[in-house]
Short mmCIF file of C-alpha atoms in Angstrom, two decimals:
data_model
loop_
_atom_site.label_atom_id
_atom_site.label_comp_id
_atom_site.label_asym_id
_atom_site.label_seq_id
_atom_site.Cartn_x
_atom_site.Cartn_y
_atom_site.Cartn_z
CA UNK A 21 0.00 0.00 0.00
CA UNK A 22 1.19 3.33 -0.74
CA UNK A 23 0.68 6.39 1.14
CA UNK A 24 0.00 9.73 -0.52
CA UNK A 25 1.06 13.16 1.77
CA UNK A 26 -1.45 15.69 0.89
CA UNK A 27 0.11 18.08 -1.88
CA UNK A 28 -0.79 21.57 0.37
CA UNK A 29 0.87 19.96 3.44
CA UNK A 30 4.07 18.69 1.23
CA UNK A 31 4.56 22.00 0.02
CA UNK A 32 4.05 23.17 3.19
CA UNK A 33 6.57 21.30 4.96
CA UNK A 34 9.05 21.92 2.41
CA UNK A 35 8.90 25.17 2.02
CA UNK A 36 9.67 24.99 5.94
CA UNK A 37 12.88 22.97 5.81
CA UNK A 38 14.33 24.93 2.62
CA UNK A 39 13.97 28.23 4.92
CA UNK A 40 14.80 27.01 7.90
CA UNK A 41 19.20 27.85 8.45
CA UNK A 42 21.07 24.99 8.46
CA UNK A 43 23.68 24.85 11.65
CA UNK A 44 26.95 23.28 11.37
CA UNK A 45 27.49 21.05 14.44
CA UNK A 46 30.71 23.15 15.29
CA UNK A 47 29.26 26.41 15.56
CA UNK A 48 29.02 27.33 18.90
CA UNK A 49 25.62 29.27 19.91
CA UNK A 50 26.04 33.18 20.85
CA UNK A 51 25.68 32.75 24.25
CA UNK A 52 28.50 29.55 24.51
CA UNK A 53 30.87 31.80 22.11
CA UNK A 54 30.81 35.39 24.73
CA UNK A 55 31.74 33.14 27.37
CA UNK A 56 34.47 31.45 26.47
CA UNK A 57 35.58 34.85 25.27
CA UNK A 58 35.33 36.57 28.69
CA UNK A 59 36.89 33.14 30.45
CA UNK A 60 39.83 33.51 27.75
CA UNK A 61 40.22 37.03 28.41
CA UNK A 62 39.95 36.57 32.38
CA UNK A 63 42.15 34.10 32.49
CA UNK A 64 44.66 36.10 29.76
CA UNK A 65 44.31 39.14 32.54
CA UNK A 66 45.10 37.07 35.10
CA UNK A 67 48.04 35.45 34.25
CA UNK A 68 49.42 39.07 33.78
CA UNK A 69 48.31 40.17 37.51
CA UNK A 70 51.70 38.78 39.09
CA UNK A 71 54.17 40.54 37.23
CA UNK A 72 52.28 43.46 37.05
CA UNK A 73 51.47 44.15 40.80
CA UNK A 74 55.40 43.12 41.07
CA UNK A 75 56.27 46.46 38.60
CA UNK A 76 53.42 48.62 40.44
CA UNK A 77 53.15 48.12 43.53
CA UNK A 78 57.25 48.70 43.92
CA UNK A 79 58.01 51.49 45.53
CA UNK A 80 60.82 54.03 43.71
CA UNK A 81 64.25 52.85 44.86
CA UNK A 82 62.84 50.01 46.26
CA UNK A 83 64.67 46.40 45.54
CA UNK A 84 62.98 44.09 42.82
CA UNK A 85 64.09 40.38 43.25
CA UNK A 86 64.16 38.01 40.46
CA UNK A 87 64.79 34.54 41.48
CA UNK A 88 67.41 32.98 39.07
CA UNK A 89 67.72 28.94 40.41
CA UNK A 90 65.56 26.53 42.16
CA UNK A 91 65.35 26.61 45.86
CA UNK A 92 67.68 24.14 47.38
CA UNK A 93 66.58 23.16 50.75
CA UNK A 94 68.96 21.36 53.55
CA UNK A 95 68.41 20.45 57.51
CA UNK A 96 71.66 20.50 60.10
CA UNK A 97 72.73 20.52 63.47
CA UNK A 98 75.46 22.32 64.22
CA UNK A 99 77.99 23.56 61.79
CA UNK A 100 76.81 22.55 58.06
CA UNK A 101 77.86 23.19 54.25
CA UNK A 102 75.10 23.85 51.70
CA UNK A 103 75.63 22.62 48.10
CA UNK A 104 74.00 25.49 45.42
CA UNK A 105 76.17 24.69 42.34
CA UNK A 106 77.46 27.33 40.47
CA UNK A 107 75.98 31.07 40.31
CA UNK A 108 73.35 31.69 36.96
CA UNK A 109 74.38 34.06 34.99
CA UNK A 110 73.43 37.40 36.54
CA UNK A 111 73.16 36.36 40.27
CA UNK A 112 74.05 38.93 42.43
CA UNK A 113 73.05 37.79 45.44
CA UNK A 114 71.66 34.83 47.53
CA UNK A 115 68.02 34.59 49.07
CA UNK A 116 67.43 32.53 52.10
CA UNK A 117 64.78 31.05 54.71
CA UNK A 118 66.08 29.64 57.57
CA UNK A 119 63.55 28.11 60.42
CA UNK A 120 65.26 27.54 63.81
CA UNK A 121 64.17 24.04 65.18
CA UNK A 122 66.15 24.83 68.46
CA UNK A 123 67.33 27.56 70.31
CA UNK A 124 70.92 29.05 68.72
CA UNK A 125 72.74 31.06 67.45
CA UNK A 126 72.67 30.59 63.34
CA UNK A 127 75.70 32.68 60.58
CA UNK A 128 74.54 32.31 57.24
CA UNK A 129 77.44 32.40 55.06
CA UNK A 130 81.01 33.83 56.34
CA UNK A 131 79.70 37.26 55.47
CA UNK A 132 76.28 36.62 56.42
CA UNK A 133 73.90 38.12 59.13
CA UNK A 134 73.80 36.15 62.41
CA UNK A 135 70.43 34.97 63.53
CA UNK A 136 69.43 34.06 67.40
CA UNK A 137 66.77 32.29 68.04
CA UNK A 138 65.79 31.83 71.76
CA UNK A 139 63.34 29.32 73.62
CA UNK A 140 60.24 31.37 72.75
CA UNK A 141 60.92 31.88 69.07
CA UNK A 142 60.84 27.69 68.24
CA UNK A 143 57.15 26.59 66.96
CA UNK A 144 56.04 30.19 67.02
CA UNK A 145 54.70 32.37 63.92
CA UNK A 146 57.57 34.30 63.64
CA UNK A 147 60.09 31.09 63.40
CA UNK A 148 61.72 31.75 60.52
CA UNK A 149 64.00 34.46 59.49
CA UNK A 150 64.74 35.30 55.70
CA UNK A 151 67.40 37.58 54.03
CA UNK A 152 69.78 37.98 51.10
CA UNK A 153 73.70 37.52 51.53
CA UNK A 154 76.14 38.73 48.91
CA UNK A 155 77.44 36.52 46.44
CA UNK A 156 80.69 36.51 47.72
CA UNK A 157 79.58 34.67 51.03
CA UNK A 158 79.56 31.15 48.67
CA UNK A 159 82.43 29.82 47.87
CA UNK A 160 82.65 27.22 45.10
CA UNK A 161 79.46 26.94 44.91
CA UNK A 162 78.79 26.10 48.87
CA UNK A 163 77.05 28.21 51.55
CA UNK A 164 78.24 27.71 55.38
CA UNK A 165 75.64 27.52 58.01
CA UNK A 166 77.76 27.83 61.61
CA UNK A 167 75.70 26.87 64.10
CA UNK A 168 76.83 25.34 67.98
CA UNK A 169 76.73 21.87 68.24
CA UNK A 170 73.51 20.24 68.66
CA UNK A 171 71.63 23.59 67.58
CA UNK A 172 69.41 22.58 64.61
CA UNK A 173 67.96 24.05 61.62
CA UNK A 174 66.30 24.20 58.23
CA UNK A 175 67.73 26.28 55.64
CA UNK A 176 65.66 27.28 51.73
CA UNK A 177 68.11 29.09 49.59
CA UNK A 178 68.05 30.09 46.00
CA UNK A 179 70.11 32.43 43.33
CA UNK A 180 68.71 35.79 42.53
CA UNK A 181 69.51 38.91 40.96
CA UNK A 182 68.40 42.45 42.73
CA UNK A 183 68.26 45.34 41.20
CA UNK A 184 66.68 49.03 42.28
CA UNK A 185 63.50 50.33 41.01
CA UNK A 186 63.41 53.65 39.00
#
């Protein structure tokens, strides 16, 4: 048996599907397209931010820091020799973090500042003391840590080069 569509309703119906737009299935809709326009942007602004507050938010003659190695991280008692490797090109100084895990007295480097740390200072907020020594204070590529024996310690250093802001 054959069927017979009604010739109004045939023309009808295709006079529907030849206007109707044809969408590819990779085109996004309007809505799908602006936001991953603002996410790329946000994102694009974002990633920016850092360096940008860095520049800004320096104050004239102030010190900018760029760190030039990875931090190399070490844990002593008493007297102890840190292994950095030699100096990037450009390094002008050394950053460090050292955390006092006793009470003692702590010289970073044989030019470097001297930190005490008493009973009160171990386990509290303010535990850790950070600085920069020159880059003369390493020596073939090793910084000292003196320290009296049994005092211990944790010490984060890493190449950098310092420079002044305008």
């Amino acid at each position: 048996m054959t069927e017979v569509m009604d010739p109004v309703f045939a023309a009808g119906v295709r006079s529907a599907l030849v206007q109707r737009p044809s969408r590819s299935r990779l085109q996004f809709p309007r809505r799908s397209r602006r936001t991953w326009l603002v996410g790329g942007l946000t994102v694009a602004l974002l990633g920016t931010a850092g360096v940008a507050a860095a520049v800004l938010l320096t104050q004239p003659g102030g010190q900018v820091v760029t760190e030039l190695s990875a931090p190399v991280t070490m844990s002593g008692s008493g007297d102890g020799v840190l292994k950095l490797g030699t100096p990037p090109r450009g390094a002008t100084a050394v950053q460090f973090e050292v955390k006092c895990l006793t009470p003692g007295d702590f010289m970073i480097g044989r030019l470097g500042p001297r930190i005490v740390c008493g009973p009160g200072d171990i386990g509290a907020t303010l535990d850790t003391a950070t600085g920069q020594v020159p880059l003369e204070a390493v020596r073939s590529g090793a910084l000292t840590v003196a320290a009296g024996e049994g005092q211990r310690w944790t010490i984060t250093v890493e190449y950098v080069a310092t420079e002044v802001a305008p």
